Amino acid sequence: MYGQVIEGATQAAGTVAPIEIDLRSDTVTRPTLGMLQAMAAAPTGDDVFGDDPSINRLQERLAADLGFETGLFMPTGTMSNLCALMAHCERGDEYLVGQLAHTYKYEAGGAAVLGSIQPQPLEQAADGSIALERISSAIKPDDPHFARTRLLALENTFGGQVMSQTYIEAATLFASERGLATHLDGARLFNAAIAQGISAREITKHFDSVSVCLSKGLGAPAGSVLLGSKSLMSKAHRIRKMLGGGMRQAGVLAAAGNYALDYHVEGLADDHRRAKAIGEALKTVPGLDVSVATNMVWVSPGRNPAGLDRLANHLMTHGVALLNRRPLRLVTHLDFSDLALAEFCGLVEAFNRDVASSLT
Ligand SMILES: *Cc1c(COP(=O)(O)O)cnc(C)c1O
């Protein structure tokens, strides 16, 4: 049985599969052989009773690494962020958040729908930061007209961009002086740490709670971990149960997370290097506006909107999976190898040579 699982997950010897290039997101990775073996070997128990050793290990090690009292394993980052928002805020409270932040824009309005928490979305800079003056003027006075402003929620990385440590220090200090709690959506926390050559703890130590995704660049099939104080996490624990996130022998998933933390953190630097190389390749296409941030490449039409459309079509016709939106976002990950990068650069060269020149 065990052998079958493993064989089914690997390429049969002797066959040459075409290189798969999927740059839609860093969520498309499949568990590696080593990860599947760790999952198969994971000790498990009923986590609703707190009995799962693999989950306990994951929660404890991340809490220790990131400087928190305790952690909670979550099925998704969305549930993790929602548990945090609902643990920090009561009904009728408010959180300050960037208007393009995941916790505001991309989580189906969960805080408002399920938590009766009012979001106060605020304009952000490109790196996700919100000017302190903006935060300051959004904090409501204690007056029955207003929701109670309770929390500042930030995100790092944001669209791949690293939020500066200087800003994080200033914003979290400012928030605490004004009596606000702070939450970090650190779905890609380790990308931010690796890109700056600092420990993840240097970032997380400024926040009251942090959510980390295991299923993005770290390559696990599922799971996030929410971290905070014991009292905050005991609230979050009840909310997780209420939201239907109390899992049983989910140690098989936590084992993937433990494996990812052991073996996949350093490799994020390779994702960043490959994103940079993709950026360089795309800059050879005239007129496009290309920028690279950690593991994300953003391509705006610039002076050449037709060129970007033709390029995207060319890449997709040649088997590259893309989210065909504007700006175009390409995301590197564990399953995008140097071989795949070479193939990708070859496709861009062919585009410049054949498609673009045929139009002149
Ligand atoms: C992916 C992501 C999440 C959580 O997403 P899930 O798909 O629910 O795991 C939260 N914040 C950011 C910034 C993300 O990219």
Coordinates of C-alpha atoms and ligand atoms in Angstrom, one line a residue:
M1 CA 0.0 0.0 0.0
Y2 CA 2.6 2.4 1.2
G3 CA 4.8 1.6 -1.9
Q4 CA 1.9 2.2 -4.2
V5 CA 1.3 5.6 -2.8
I6 CA 4.9 6.5 -3.3
E7 CA 5.2 5.0 -6.8
G8 CA 2.0 6.8 -8.0
A9 CA 3.5 10.1 -7.0
T10 CA 6.8 9.7 -9.0
Q11 CA 7.7 9.5 -12.6
A12 CA 8.0 5.9 -13.7
A13 CA 11.7 5.2 -14.6
G14 CA 12.6 5.6 -18.2
T15 CA 9.7 7.8 -19.3
V16 CA 10.4 11.4 -20.2
A17 CA 7.5 13.7 -19.2
P18 CA 7.3 17.1 -20.8
I19 CA 8.4 19.8 -18.4
E20 CA 5.3 21.2 -16.7
I21 CA 5.4 24.9 -16.2
D22 CA 2.7 26.3 -14.0
L23 CA 3.3 29.9 -12.9
R24 CA -0.2 30.7 -11.7
S25 CA 0.6 30.5 -8.0
D26 CA 3.0 29.0 -5.5
T27 CA 0.0 26.9 -4.3
V28 CA 0.3 24.5 -7.3
T29 CA 3.2 22.4 -5.9
R30 CA 2.7 18.8 -5.2
P31 CA 4.1 17.0 -2.2
T32 CA 7.6 15.6 -2.9
L33 CA 8.5 12.0 -2.4
G34 CA 10.3 12.9 0.9
M35 CA 7.3 14.8 2.1
L36 CA 4.9 11.9 1.2
Q37 CA 7.2 9.6 3.1
A38 CA 7.1 11.9 6.1
M39 CA 3.3 12.0 5.9
A40 CA 3.0 8.2 5.7
A41 CA 5.3 7.8 8.7
A42 CA 3.6 10.5 10.8
P43 CA 2.4 9.6 14.3
T44 CA -1.2 10.8 14.6
G45 CA -4.0 11.1 17.2
D46 CA -7.3 12.9 17.6
D47 CA -6.4 16.6 17.6
V48 CA -9.8 17.6 19.0
F49 CA -8.5 15.9 22.1
G50 CA -5.0 17.5 21.6
D51 CA -3.6 14.0 21.0
D52 CA -1.9 14.4 17.7
P53 CA 1.9 14.4 18.2
S54 CA 2.7 15.7 14.7
I55 CA 0.3 18.6 15.1
N56 CA 1.7 19.3 18.6
R57 CA 5.2 19.3 17.3
L58 CA 4.4 21.7 14.5
Q59 CA 2.6 24.1 16.8
E60 CA 5.3 24.0 19.4
R61 CA 8.3 24.4 17.1
L62 CA 6.7 27.3 15.2
A63 CA 5.7 29.0 18.4
A64 CA 9.3 28.6 19.7
D65 CA 10.9 29.7 16.4
L66 CA 8.6 32.8 16.0
G67 CA 8.6 33.9 19.6
F68 CA 5.0 33.1 20.7
E69 CA 3.5 31.1 23.6
T70 CA 1.6 28.8 21.4
G71 CA 0.2 27.9 18.0
L72 CA -2.9 26.4 16.4
F73 CA -2.8 24.3 13.2
M74 CA -5.4 25.4 10.7
P75 CA -6.8 23.8 7.5
T76 CA -6.3 27.1 5.5
G77 CA -4.8 30.6 5.8
T78 CA -8.2 32.1 5.4
M79 CA -9.5 30.3 8.5
S80 CA -6.4 31.1 10.3
N81 CA -6.7 34.9 9.6
L82 CA -10.5 34.8 10.4
C83 CA -9.8 33.0 13.8
A84 CA -7.2 35.7 14.5
L85 CA -9.6 38.6 13.6
M86 CA -12.4 37.1 15.7
A87 CA -10.1 36.4 18.6
H88 CA -8.9 40.0 18.7
C89 CA -12.2 41.7 17.9
E90 CA -15.7 41.3 19.4
R91 CA -18.9 42.0 17.6
G92 CA -19.1 45.7 16.8
D93 CA -15.3 46.1 16.9
E94 CA -13.3 47.2 13.9
Y95 CA -9.9 46.3 12.3
L96 CA -7.7 48.6 10.2
V97 CA -6.5 46.9 7.1
G98 CA -5.1 47.6 3.7
Q99 CA -7.7 47.9 1.0
L100 CA -5.9 45.3 -1.2
A101 CA -5.0 43.1 1.8
H102 CA -5.9 39.4 1.7
T103 CA -7.7 39.7 5.1
Y104 CA -9.9 42.4 3.6
K105 CA -10.3 41.7 -0.1
Y106 CA -9.8 38.0 -0.7
E107 CA -11.4 36.2 2.2
A108 CA -15.1 36.5 1.2
G109 CA -15.7 39.2 3.8
G110 CA -15.5 36.6 6.5
A111 CA -14.7 39.0 9.4
A112 CA -17.9 41.0 8.6
V113 CA -20.1 38.1 7.7
L114 CA -19.2 35.6 10.4
G115 CA -17.5 37.9 13.0
S116 CA -19.7 41.0 12.8
I117 CA -16.4 42.9 12.7
Q118 CA -16.3 46.0 10.7
P119 CA -13.3 46.3 8.4
Q120 CA -11.8 49.8 7.9
P121 CA -9.9 49.4 4.6
L122 CA -7.1 52.0 4.1
E123 CA -5.0 53.0 1.1
Q124 CA -1.7 51.2 0.9
A125 CA 1.7 51.8 -0.6
A126 CA 3.1 49.2 -3.1
D127 CA 4.7 47.2 -0.3
G128 CA 1.4 47.0 1.6
S129 CA 2.3 49.6 4.2
I130 CA -0.3 52.1 5.4
A131 CA 0.9 55.6 6.3
L132 CA 0.9 56.2 10.0
E133 CA -1.1 59.4 9.5
R134 CA -3.8 57.4 7.7
I135 CA -3.9 54.8 10.6
S136 CA -4.0 57.6 13.1
S137 CA -6.9 59.4 11.5
A138 CA -8.9 56.1 11.0
I139 CA -8.8 55.3 14.8
K140 CA -12.3 56.2 16.0
P141 CA -12.8 58.0 19.3
D142 CA -14.8 56.3 22.1
D143 CA -18.2 57.5 21.0
P144 CA -21.4 55.5 20.5
H145 CA -21.5 56.6 16.9
F146 CA -18.5 54.5 16.1
A147 CA -17.3 51.0 16.0
R148 CA -14.5 50.3 18.5
T149 CA -11.1 50.3 16.7
R150 CA -9.3 47.3 18.0
L151 CA -6.7 45.9 15.6
L152 CA -4.2 46.7 12.9
A153 CA -3.8 43.9 10.4
L154 CA -0.7 43.9 8.1
E155 CA 0.6 41.5 5.4
N156 CA 4.1 40.5 4.6
T157 CA 5.0 39.7 1.8
F158 CA 2.4 41.7 0.0
G159 CA 2.1 40.9 -3.7
G160 CA 5.6 39.5 -3.2
Q161 CA 6.9 42.8 -1.8
V162 CA 8.8 42.8 1.4
M163 CA 7.5 45.3 4.0
S164 CA 10.4 47.2 5.5
Q165 CA 11.4 46.3 9.1
T166 CA 11.6 50.1 9.8
Y167 CA 7.9 50.4 8.9
I168 CA 6.9 47.3 10.8
E169 CA 8.7 48.6 13.9
A170 CA 7.1 52.0 13.6
A171 CA 3.6 50.8 12.8
T172 CA 3.4 48.2 15.5
L173 CA 4.8 50.6 18.1
F174 CA 2.3 53.2 17.0
A175 CA -0.6 50.7 17.2
S176 CA 0.3 49.6 20.7
E177 CA 0.7 53.2 21.9
R178 CA -2.9 53.7 20.6
G179 CA -4.2 50.6 22.3
L180 CA -4.5 48.5 19.1
A181 CA -3.6 44.9 18.9
T182 CA -1.6 43.8 15.8
H183 CA -2.0 40.8 13.5
L184 CA 0.4 39.8 10.6
D185 CA -0.9 37.8 7.7
G186 CA 2.4 36.1 7.1
A187 CA 1.2 33.7 4.4
R188 CA 4.6 34.2 2.8
L189 CA 6.5 35.2 6.0
F190 CA 9.5 33.0 5.1
N191 CA 9.9 34.6 1.7
A192 CA 10.1 38.0 3.5
A193 CA 12.7 36.6 5.9
I194 CA 14.9 34.9 3.3
A195 CA 14.8 37.9 1.0
Q196 CA 16.2 40.1 3.8
G197 CA 18.6 37.5 5.2
I198 CA 17.0 37.8 8.6
S199 CA 15.2 35.3 10.8
A200 CA 11.5 35.1 10.6
R201 CA 11.3 35.9 14.3
E202 CA 12.8 39.4 13.6
I203 CA 9.6 40.1 11.7
T204 CA 7.1 38.3 13.9
K205 CA 8.4 39.6 17.3
H206 CA 6.6 42.9 16.6
F207 CA 3.1 41.4 16.4
D208 CA 0.5 40.0 18.8
S209 CA -0.5 37.3 16.3
V210 CA 0.8 35.9 13.1
S211 CA -0.6 33.5 10.5
V212 CA 1.8 31.4 8.4
C213 CA 0.9 29.3 5.4
L214 CA 2.6 26.0 4.8
S215 CA 0.9 25.5 1.4
K216 CA 2.4 28.4 -0.5
G217 CA 6.2 28.5 -1.2
L218 CA 6.8 25.8 1.5
G219 CA 5.1 23.3 -0.7
A220 CA 2.8 21.4 1.8
P221 CA -0.5 20.2 0.4
A222 CA -2.5 22.1 3.1
G223 CA -2.3 23.9 6.4
S224 CA -1.5 27.1 8.1
V225 CA -0.5 27.9 11.7
L226 CA -1.8 30.7 13.8
L227 CA 0.5 31.9 16.6
G228 CA -0.1 34.1 19.6
S229 CA -0.4 34.2 23.4
K230 CA -2.1 31.4 25.3
S231 CA -5.1 33.6 26.1
L232 CA -5.6 34.8 22.5
M233 CA -5.1 31.2 21.2
S234 CA -7.6 29.8 23.6
K235 CA -10.2 32.2 22.1
A236 CA -9.0 31.2 18.6
H237 CA -9.3 27.5 19.5
R238 CA -13.0 27.9 20.3
I239 CA -13.6 29.9 17.1
R240 CA -11.7 27.3 15.0
K241 CA -14.1 24.7 16.4
M242 CA -17.1 26.9 15.6
L243 CA -15.9 27.4 12.0
G244 CA -15.6 23.7 11.5
G245 CA -11.8 23.6 11.6
G246 CA -11.4 21.1 14.4
M247 CA -9.6 18.2 12.7
R248 CA -8.9 14.7 13.8
Q249 CA -5.7 12.8 12.7
A250 CA -4.6 15.8 10.7
G251 CA -1.0 14.9 11.8
V252 CA -0.6 13.5 8.2
L253 CA -0.9 17.1 7.1
A254 CA 1.1 18.6 9.9
A255 CA 3.9 16.1 9.1
A256 CA 4.0 17.7 5.6
G257 CA 4.4 21.1 7.3
N258 CA 7.1 19.8 9.6
Y259 CA 8.9 18.4 6.6
A260 CA 8.5 21.7 4.7
L261 CA 10.0 23.7 7.7
D262 CA 12.9 21.3 7.8
Y263 CA 13.7 21.2 4.1
H264 CA 12.0 23.9 2.1
V265 CA 12.7 27.2 3.8
E266 CA 16.2 27.7 2.3
G267 CA 15.0 26.8 -1.2
L268 CA 12.8 30.0 -1.2
A269 CA 16.0 31.8 -2.2
D270 CA 16.0 29.7 -5.4
D271 CA 12.4 30.7 -6.1
H272 CA 13.5 34.3 -5.7
R273 CA 16.5 33.8 -8.0
R274 CA 14.3 32.1 -10.7
A275 CA 11.7 34.9 -10.5
K276 CA 14.5 37.4 -11.1
A277 CA 15.6 35.4 -14.1
I278 CA 12.1 35.3 -15.5
G279 CA 12.0 39.1 -15.0
E280 CA 15.2 39.5 -17.0
A281 CA 13.8 37.3 -19.8
L282 CA 10.6 39.3 -20.0
K283 CA 12.5 42.6 -20.0
T284 CA 13.8 41.6 -23.5
V285 CA 10.3 42.0 -24.8
P286 CA 10.1 45.6 -25.9
G287 CA 7.7 48.0 -24.1
L288 CA 6.6 45.9 -21.2
D289 CA 6.8 47.1 -17.6
V290 CA 8.3 44.2 -15.6
S291 CA 9.0 44.1 -11.9
V292 CA 10.1 41.3 -9.6
A293 CA 9.5 40.9 -5.9
T294 CA 10.6 37.8 -4.0
N295 CA 8.9 34.9 -5.9
M296 CA 6.5 37.1 -8.0
V297 CA 7.0 38.7 -11.4
W298 CA 4.5 41.4 -12.3
V299 CA 4.1 42.4 -16.0
S300 CA 2.1 45.5 -16.9
P301 CA 1.3 46.2 -20.5
G302 CA 3.4 49.4 -20.5
R303 CA 3.8 50.8 -24.0
N304 CA 3.0 47.4 -25.5
P305 CA -0.4 46.0 -24.5
A306 CA -0.8 44.1 -27.7
G307 CA 2.7 42.6 -27.1
L308 CA 1.8 41.4 -23.7
D309 CA -1.4 39.8 -24.9
R310 CA 0.5 38.0 -27.7
L311 CA 3.3 37.0 -25.3
A312 CA 0.8 35.5 -22.8
N313 CA -1.0 33.6 -25.7
H314 CA 2.4 32.4 -27.0
L315 CA 3.4 31.1 -23.6
M316 CA 0.0 29.5 -22.9
T317 CA -0.1 27.8 -26.4
H318 CA 3.3 26.3 -25.5
G319 CA 2.0 24.8 -22.3
V320 CA 2.8 27.4 -19.7
A321 CA -0.1 27.7 -17.2
L322 CA -0.8 31.4 -16.4
L323 CA -3.5 33.4 -14.8
N324 CA -4.2 35.6 -17.8
R325 CA -5.0 38.8 -15.9
R326 CA -3.5 42.3 -16.2
P327 CA -1.1 43.0 -14.7
L328 CA 0.1 39.5 -15.4
R329 CA 1.5 37.8 -12.3
L330 CA 4.0 34.9 -12.6
V331 CA 4.9 33.0 -9.4
T332 CA 7.8 30.7 -8.9
H333 CA 7.8 27.7 -6.5
L334 CA 9.3 24.4 -5.6
D335 CA 8.0 22.7 -8.8
F336 CA 9.5 25.3 -11.1
S337 CA 13.0 24.0 -11.6
D338 CA 16.1 25.4 -13.3
L339 CA 15.2 23.2 -16.3
A340 CA 11.8 24.7 -16.4
L341 CA 13.3 28.1 -16.2
A342 CA 15.5 27.4 -19.2
E343 CA 12.5 26.1 -21.1
F344 CA 10.6 29.3 -20.2
C345 CA 13.4 31.6 -21.3
G346 CA 13.6 29.6 -24.5
L347 CA 9.9 30.3 -25.2
V348 CA 10.4 34.0 -24.6
E349 CA 13.4 34.0 -27.0
A350 CA 11.4 32.2 -29.6
F351 CA 8.6 34.8 -29.1
N352 CA 11.0 37.7 -29.7
R353 CA 12.5 36.0 -32.7
D354 CA 9.4 34.6 -34.5
V355 CA 6.2 36.1 -33.3
A356 CA 7.4 39.7 -32.6
S357 CA 9.5 39.9 -35.8
S358 CA 6.7 38.5 -38.0
L359 CA 4.7 41.5 -37.1
T360 CA 7.2 44.1 -38.3
Ligands
LIG1 C1 -2.9 32.4 0.3 C2 -3.0 33.5 1.2 C3 -3.8 33.4 2.4 C4 -4.5 32.2 2.8 O1 -5.1 31.5 1.8 P1 -5.7 30.0 1.9 O2 -5.8 29.8 0.4 O3 -7.0 30.1 2.6 O4 -4.7 29.1 2.5 C5 -3.8 34.5 3.2 N1 -3.1 35.6 2.9 C6 -2.3 35.7 1.8 C7 -1.5 37.0 1.6 C8 -2.3 34.7 0.9 O5 -1.5 34.8 -0.2

